[in-house]
Short mmCIF file of C-alpha atoms and ligand atoms in Angstrom, two decimals:
data_model
loop_
_atom_site.label_atom_id
_atom_site.label_comp_id
_atom_site.label_asym_id
_atom_site.label_seq_id
_atom_site.Cartn_x
_atom_site.Cartn_y
_atom_site.Cartn_z
CA MET A 1 96.03 96.76 113.24
CA ILE A 2 96.49 94.61 110.09
CA ARG A 3 96.33 96.58 106.84
CA ALA A 4 96.12 95.17 103.29
CA ARG A 5 98.75 97.08 101.34
CA ILE A 6 98.98 97.19 97.54
CA THR A 7 102.64 96.44 96.94
CA GLY A 8 102.57 95.61 93.22
CA VAL A 9 100.38 96.29 90.19
CA GLY A 10 100.53 94.89 86.67
CA GLY A 11 98.57 94.79 83.44
CA TYR A 12 98.35 92.97 80.13
CA LEU A 13 96.76 94.19 76.92
CA PRO A 14 96.21 91.98 73.86
CA ARG A 15 98.58 92.53 70.93
CA ARG A 16 95.87 93.53 68.45
CA VAL A 17 94.50 97.10 68.47
CA VAL A 18 91.18 97.85 66.74
CA THR A 19 90.35 101.51 66.07
CA ASN A 20 86.91 103.06 65.72
CA ASP A 21 87.61 103.63 62.04
CA GLU A 22 88.29 99.93 61.57
CA LEU A 23 84.93 99.08 63.18
CA SER A 24 83.12 101.59 61.03
CA ARG A 25 84.17 99.67 57.90
CA SER A 26 81.88 96.76 58.83
CA LEU A 27 79.34 98.49 61.08
CA ASP A 28 76.97 101.49 60.75
CA THR A 29 78.97 103.67 63.15
CA SER A 30 81.71 106.28 63.12
CA ASP A 31 84.74 107.45 65.06
CA GLU A 32 82.87 110.73 65.67
CA TRP A 33 79.85 109.03 67.29
CA ILE A 34 81.88 106.62 69.44
CA ALA A 35 84.39 109.26 70.58
CA ALA A 36 81.70 111.89 71.33
CA ARG A 37 79.38 109.53 73.27
CA THR A 38 81.99 107.45 75.10
CA GLY A 39 85.51 108.90 74.73
CA ILE A 40 86.67 105.58 73.19
CA ARG A 41 89.10 105.79 70.21
CA GLN A 42 90.39 102.19 70.15
CA ARG A 43 90.36 98.89 72.03
CA HIS A 44 92.59 95.81 72.30
CA ILE A 45 91.06 92.56 71.05
CA ALA A 46 92.39 89.17 72.14
CA ASP A 47 93.74 86.55 69.77
CA LYS A 48 92.84 82.91 70.37
CA ASP A 49 95.73 82.27 72.76
CA GLU A 50 94.97 85.41 74.82
CA THR A 51 92.44 83.86 77.17
CA ALA A 52 91.38 85.24 80.57
CA ALA A 53 93.82 82.84 82.24
CA PHE A 54 96.68 83.74 79.89
CA MET A 55 96.21 87.48 80.31
CA GLY A 56 95.52 87.21 84.05
CA THR A 57 98.77 85.26 84.50
CA ARG A 58 100.74 87.95 82.62
CA ALA A 59 99.19 90.72 84.73
CA ALA A 60 99.76 88.78 87.97
CA ALA A 61 103.39 88.08 87.07
CA ALA A 62 103.93 91.81 86.42
CA ALA A 63 102.39 92.70 89.83
CA LEU A 64 104.59 90.14 91.58
CA ALA A 65 107.69 91.43 89.78
CA GLN A 66 106.92 95.01 90.79
CA ALA A 67 106.54 93.95 94.42
CA GLY A 68 109.65 91.77 94.27
CA VAL A 69 107.65 88.83 95.64
CA ALA A 70 107.99 85.24 94.38
CA ALA A 71 104.79 83.44 93.31
CA ALA A 72 105.46 80.87 96.04
CA GLY A 73 104.60 83.53 98.63
CA VAL A 74 101.00 83.98 97.44
CA ASP A 75 98.29 82.59 99.77
CA ALA A 76 95.20 83.36 97.66
CA ILE A 77 94.27 84.24 94.09
CA ILE A 78 90.93 85.99 93.55
CA LEU A 79 90.11 86.54 89.89
CA ALA A 80 87.17 88.61 88.71
CA THR A 81 85.83 87.75 85.28
CA ALA A 82 82.63 87.37 83.31
CA THR A 83 84.52 85.55 80.56
CA PRO A 84 86.28 82.60 82.23
CA ASP A 85 88.24 80.09 80.14
CA ASP A 86 85.79 77.37 81.21
CA ALA A 87 82.59 77.24 83.28
CA PHE A 88 84.81 75.45 85.78
CA PRO A 89 87.42 75.09 87.11
CA ALA A 90 87.82 78.71 88.05
CA THR A 91 90.15 80.71 85.83
CA ALA A 92 91.96 81.58 89.07
CA VAL A 93 93.26 78.00 89.43
CA ARG A 94 94.58 78.09 85.85
CA VAL A 95 96.49 81.24 86.80
CA GLN A 96 97.69 79.52 89.98
CA ALA A 97 99.04 76.58 87.94
CA ALA A 98 100.61 78.86 85.31
CA LEU A 99 102.43 80.72 88.10
CA GLY A 100 103.81 77.37 89.29
CA LEU A 101 101.89 77.43 92.55
CA ALA A 102 100.33 74.41 94.26
CA THR A 103 99.54 75.96 97.63
CA GLY A 104 96.95 78.37 98.97
CA PHE A 105 93.46 78.78 97.47
CA ALA A 106 92.03 80.31 94.30
CA PHE A 107 88.55 81.19 93.04
CA ASP A 108 86.69 83.45 90.61
CA VAL A 109 84.33 86.32 91.38
CA SER A 110 81.28 87.06 89.25
CA ALA A 111 80.24 90.69 89.67
CA ALA A 112 80.69 91.93 86.08
CA CYS A 113 82.32 95.38 85.91
CA SER A 114 82.37 95.67 89.70
CA GLY A 115 84.32 92.41 89.99
CA PHE A 116 87.67 93.96 90.84
CA VAL A 117 86.25 96.08 93.67
CA TYR A 118 84.38 92.97 94.95
CA GLY A 119 87.62 90.92 94.78
CA LEU A 120 89.57 93.65 96.55
CA ALA A 121 86.97 93.73 99.34
CA MET A 122 87.18 89.95 99.82
CA ALA A 123 90.98 89.91 99.85
CA ASP A 124 91.01 92.81 102.34
CA ALA A 125 88.67 90.88 104.65
CA PHE A 126 90.82 87.71 104.45
CA LEU A 127 93.96 89.71 105.19
CA ARG A 128 92.49 91.68 108.07
CA THR A 129 91.36 88.53 109.86
CA GLY A 130 94.88 87.14 109.62
CA MET A 131 93.67 84.15 107.57
CA ILE A 132 96.18 84.97 104.83
CA ARG A 133 99.17 87.33 104.45
CA THR A 134 99.46 87.78 100.66
CA ALA A 135 96.83 87.82 97.90
CA LEU A 136 96.64 88.44 94.18
CA VAL A 137 93.47 90.19 93.01
CA ILE A 138 93.06 90.00 89.27
CA GLY A 139 90.50 91.29 86.75
CA SER A 140 90.75 89.53 83.40
CA GLU A 141 88.22 89.84 80.58
CA VAL A 142 87.71 88.76 76.99
CA TYR A 143 84.43 90.51 76.22
CA SER A 144 85.16 90.29 72.49
CA ARG A 145 83.93 86.66 72.79
CA ILE A 146 80.53 87.59 74.25
CA LEU A 147 79.71 90.60 72.07
CA ASP A 148 77.17 90.62 69.28
CA TRP A 149 79.44 92.12 66.61
CA THR A 150 76.38 93.19 64.59
CA ASP A 151 74.98 95.30 67.51
CA ARG A 152 76.55 98.75 67.22
CA GLY A 153 74.94 99.79 70.52
CA THR A 154 77.21 97.43 72.49
CA CYS A 155 80.09 96.02 70.45
CA VAL A 156 81.93 99.34 70.07
CA LEU A 157 82.04 99.85 73.85
CA PHE A 158 84.23 96.99 75.11
CA GLY A 159 87.79 95.78 74.93
CA ASP A 160 89.91 92.92 76.30
CA GLY A 161 92.70 92.94 78.89
CA ALA A 162 93.80 92.07 82.42
CA GLY A 163 95.08 93.89 85.49
CA ALA A 164 96.29 92.66 88.86
CA VAL A 165 97.36 93.89 92.26
CA LEU A 166 99.41 92.13 94.92
CA LEU A 167 98.16 92.72 98.46
CA GLN A 168 100.39 92.11 101.46
CA ALA A 169 99.52 92.31 105.12
CA GLY A 170 101.23 95.13 106.98
CA ASP A 171 100.82 96.80 110.32
CA GLY A 172 99.75 100.38 110.86
CA ASP A 173 97.19 102.90 112.02
CA ALA A 174 94.61 104.78 109.94
CA GLY A 175 97.30 106.92 108.26
CA ALA A 176 99.45 103.96 107.16
CA PRO A 177 99.40 102.56 103.60
CA GLY A 178 96.68 100.05 102.87
CA ILE A 179 93.00 99.61 102.07
CA LEU A 180 91.01 102.00 104.29
CA SER A 181 87.60 100.58 103.45
CA THR A 182 85.53 98.94 100.73
CA HIS A 183 81.80 99.34 100.07
CA LEU A 184 79.78 96.82 98.05
CA HIS A 185 76.20 96.92 96.75
CA ALA A 186 73.92 94.91 94.50
CA ASN A 187 70.34 95.18 93.35
CA GLY A 188 69.09 92.27 91.27
CA ALA A 189 65.87 94.11 90.46
CA HIS A 190 67.95 95.74 87.70
CA ALA A 191 69.41 92.50 86.31
CA GLY A 192 67.58 93.08 83.02
CA LEU A 193 69.54 96.24 82.24
CA LEU A 194 72.87 94.53 81.55
CA TYR A 195 73.38 90.78 81.18
CA VAL A 196 74.69 88.00 78.99
CA ASP A 197 71.87 86.05 77.38
CA GLY A 198 73.14 82.54 77.78
CA ALA A 199 74.57 79.91 80.07
CA VAL A 200 76.12 76.45 80.05
CA GLY A 201 73.56 73.88 78.81
CA GLN A 202 71.38 76.44 77.00
CA PRO A 203 72.50 76.13 73.36
CA GLU A 204 69.42 77.96 72.07
CA ARG A 205 70.63 81.16 73.75
CA PRO A 206 73.59 82.86 72.02
CA GLY A 207 75.51 84.08 75.09
CA HIS A 208 75.74 87.69 73.92
CA LEU A 209 75.93 90.83 76.01
CA VAL A 210 72.71 92.84 76.14
CA MET A 211 72.57 96.36 77.60
CA LYS A 212 70.03 99.14 78.00
CA GLY A 213 72.80 101.72 77.84
CA SER A 214 71.02 104.93 78.71
CA GLU A 215 69.34 103.35 81.77
CA VAL A 216 72.63 101.92 83.01
CA PHE A 217 74.15 105.34 82.48
CA ARG A 218 71.55 106.97 84.74
CA HIS A 219 72.09 104.40 87.51
CA ALA A 220 75.88 104.78 87.19
CA VAL A 221 75.93 108.52 87.74
CA THR A 222 73.78 108.43 90.90
CA LYS A 223 74.94 105.14 92.45
CA LEU A 224 78.63 105.88 91.94
CA ALA A 225 78.23 109.34 93.48
CA GLY A 226 76.59 107.67 96.51
CA THR A 227 79.28 105.05 97.03
CA VAL A 228 82.08 107.59 96.69
CA ASP A 229 80.50 109.71 99.41
CA GLU A 230 80.00 106.71 101.71
CA ALA A 231 83.68 105.70 101.32
CA LEU A 232 84.86 109.18 102.31
CA ALA A 233 82.35 109.52 105.15
CA ALA A 234 83.32 106.10 106.59
CA ASN A 235 86.87 107.40 106.99
CA GLY A 236 86.09 110.93 108.11
CA LEU A 237 87.61 112.27 104.88
CA SER A 238 86.41 114.84 102.36
CA HIS A 239 86.63 115.30 98.60
CA ALA A 240 89.71 117.49 99.13
CA ASP A 241 91.66 114.58 100.65
CA VAL A 242 91.50 112.47 97.45
CA ASP A 243 94.71 112.51 95.38
CA TRP A 244 93.51 110.26 92.54
CA LEU A 245 90.23 108.95 91.23
CA VAL A 246 90.75 105.61 89.48
CA PRO A 247 87.24 104.85 88.17
CA HIS A 248 85.86 101.94 86.20
CA GLN A 249 86.33 102.93 82.56
CA ALA A 250 82.91 102.57 80.89
CA ASN A 251 82.26 106.01 79.48
CA ARG A 252 84.25 109.25 79.54
CA ARG A 253 81.09 111.20 80.37
CA ILE A 254 80.48 109.13 83.54
CA ILE A 255 84.15 109.49 84.52
CA ASP A 256 84.07 113.27 84.01
CA SER A 257 80.88 113.63 86.05
CA MET A 258 82.49 111.74 88.96
CA GLY A 259 85.66 113.88 88.77
CA LYS A 260 83.53 116.99 88.74
CA LYS A 261 81.50 115.81 91.73
CA LEU A 262 84.73 115.32 93.69
CA GLY A 263 86.05 118.70 92.57
CA LEU A 264 89.14 116.99 91.17
CA PRO A 265 91.04 118.62 88.29
CA ALA A 266 91.01 116.43 85.18
CA GLU A 267 94.71 115.60 85.60
CA ARG A 268 93.91 113.85 88.92
CA VAL A 269 91.51 111.41 87.27
CA VAL A 270 93.13 108.37 85.65
CA VAL A 271 91.60 107.78 82.22
CA THR A 272 92.30 104.81 79.95
CA VAL A 273 88.88 104.42 78.30
CA ASP A 274 90.14 106.26 75.20
CA ARG A 275 92.70 103.51 74.48
CA HIS A 276 91.31 100.42 76.28
CA ALA A 277 87.52 100.96 75.99
CA ASN A 278 85.53 99.17 78.71
CA THR A 279 87.48 96.12 79.91
CA SER A 280 84.97 95.39 82.69
CA ALA A 281 86.65 93.91 85.79
CA ALA A 282 90.09 94.62 84.31
CA SER A 283 89.61 98.33 83.84
CA ILE A 284 90.52 99.59 87.35
CA PRO A 285 93.65 97.44 87.82
CA LEU A 286 94.77 98.31 84.25
CA ALA A 287 94.34 102.01 85.03
CA LEU A 288 96.18 101.55 88.34
CA ALA A 289 99.03 99.75 86.56
CA GLU A 290 99.38 102.63 84.17
CA ALA A 291 99.29 105.41 86.79
CA VAL A 292 101.63 103.63 89.24
CA GLY A 293 103.91 102.59 86.38
CA ASP A 294 104.37 106.14 85.04
CA GLY A 295 104.88 107.58 88.53
CA ARG A 296 101.64 109.55 88.86
CA ILE A 297 100.42 107.57 91.90
CA GLN A 298 103.08 107.67 94.58
CA ALA A 299 103.57 106.46 98.14
CA GLY A 300 101.25 108.29 100.53
CA HIS A 301 98.65 109.18 97.88
CA LEU A 302 94.98 108.55 98.63
CA VAL A 303 93.29 106.70 95.75
CA LEU A 304 89.53 106.34 95.34
CA MET A 305 88.19 103.56 93.09
CA GLU A 306 84.58 103.02 92.01
CA ALA A 307 82.69 100.75 89.63
CA LEU A 308 79.21 99.76 88.52
CA GLY A 309 78.22 96.85 86.35
CA GLY A 310 75.77 94.09 85.52
CA GLY A 311 73.64 92.98 88.45
CA LEU A 312 73.41 95.77 89.02
CA THR A 313 76.47 95.63 91.24
CA TRP A 314 78.47 98.62 92.36
CA GLY A 315 81.00 99.67 94.96
CA SER A 316 84.03 101.66 95.94
CA ALA A 317 87.41 101.28 97.64
CA LEU A 318 89.59 103.88 99.32
CA VAL A 319 93.29 102.97 99.39
CA ARG A 320 96.40 104.75 100.75
CA PHE A 321 99.42 103.88 98.61
O1 UT7 B 401 80.49 98.88 82.37
C1 UT7 B 401 79.21 98.62 82.81
C2 UT7 B 401 78.42 99.85 82.92
N1 UT7 B 401 78.11 100.35 81.61
C3 UT7 B 401 77.96 101.63 81.44
O2 UT7 B 401 78.14 102.41 82.38
C4 UT7 B 401 77.48 102.13 80.12
C5 UT7 B 401 76.48 103.21 80.33
N2 UT7 B 401 75.88 103.70 79.11
C6 UT7 B 401 76.54 104.43 78.18
O3 UT7 B 401 77.73 104.59 78.28
C7 UT7 B 401 75.75 105.07 77.08
O4 UT7 B 401 74.39 104.95 77.35
C8 UT7 B 401 76.03 104.50 75.67
C9 UT7 B 401 77.42 104.93 75.24
C10 UT7 B 401 75.93 103.00 75.70
C11 UT7 B 401 75.05 105.06 74.67
O5 UT7 B 401 75.03 106.47 74.67
P1 UT7 B 401 73.65 107.27 74.70
O6 UT7 B 401 74.02 108.69 74.63
O7 UT7 B 401 72.90 106.78 75.91
O8 UT7 B 401 73.00 106.84 73.33
P2 UT7 B 401 71.66 106.01 73.06
O9 UT7 B 401 71.83 104.58 73.46
O10 UT7 B 401 70.50 106.75 73.65
O11 UT7 B 401 71.58 106.07 71.47
C12 UT7 B 401 71.45 107.32 70.81
C13 UT7 B 401 71.40 107.08 69.31
C14 UT7 B 401 70.42 105.99 68.90
O12 UT7 B 401 69.84 106.41 67.69
P3 UT7 B 401 68.33 107.03 67.67
O13 UT7 B 401 67.47 105.97 68.24
O14 UT7 B 401 68.42 108.26 68.54
O15 UT7 B 401 68.12 107.31 66.23
C15 UT7 B 401 71.27 104.79 68.62
O16 UT7 B 401 70.70 103.92 67.66
O17 UT7 B 401 72.70 106.61 68.86
C16 UT7 B 401 72.53 105.41 68.08
N3 UT7 B 401 73.70 104.58 68.25
C17 UT7 B 401 74.78 104.65 67.47
N4 UT7 B 401 75.09 105.42 66.40
C18 UT7 B 401 76.30 105.25 65.82
C19 UT7 B 401 73.91 103.64 69.21
N5 UT7 B 401 75.12 103.08 69.04
C20 UT7 B 401 75.69 103.71 67.97
C21 UT7 B 401 76.92 103.58 67.31
N6 UT7 B 401 77.20 104.36 66.27
N7 UT7 B 401 77.88 102.68 67.73
#
């Protein structure tokens, strides 16, 4: 049986760090409010040169280096972003060119904060059919460019960054390393809860992120709990089998409620939201890069990922490292 194994992970965070205190100098907010409601203490904000393609390339190069694989060996680049460098071509082809590649295929995925899980699911499907042998899945986001910096209800929540994983086809049974399963969902009836008000050719609309936060919060807690359970059930596994929860990093309270639901001690839940804030499609691969990089996630560990975002879209992935 072909298995899609994660053999490298990498991340990139913009040079500039902006603390809650710094935001509270120009906005009616406070470190106390932001930290208590979200767990966020700071975020990284991109400079002009730190575009989605630039950051995605850095993260991809780090994942390739960790795997010891040359860029020339990559068959597909799938890049999840809501903040591409241009409407087209896809940011993925800019990464492809920056990596010095002229073979294979590359495209972007639009599923907001669920984008990385969506990309992982697509790459897994391509690998399992034998269509490709090696894929980069990247989440790269520059939300600082789509935030209304006068809206304290949204602008304090997000940060910029990129994360990437290298997937390689391997052989093995159900216990072998690789993606066990992925589970994707969408319900466009809730599109009005979280969206960017703008598009190419609509200059009268500002292109700013709009969110009904408390409603998204309610959907997140129930829908994420559902998709976590379906991932475990699909593999005949239970909460006790999970070594690490690597959740989308939107809000510490949502993360804690998922950890509690799984009965996982806090030290088995990877948390970056305090330092990165919500980096949308980049948050899971950035958290993976951190926890693999510092040796917490090790070979043989079972890792559960979950995310929910604009769409609404949501989903989960269960991966044996
Ligand atoms: O990644 C995609 C998925 N996104 C999410 O999962 C986000 C889900 N939602 C959330 O994380 C939370 O709903 C928020 C963090 C966005 C908001 O927390 P909340 O506990 O739901 O607060 P709220 O929106 O109900 O606002 C409570 C109060 C309001 O004041 P009033 O109307 O009660 O007087 C807000 O105006 O807090 C006020 N407020 C703020 N105060 C200080 C909102 N933003 C701020 C702020 N600083 N930055």
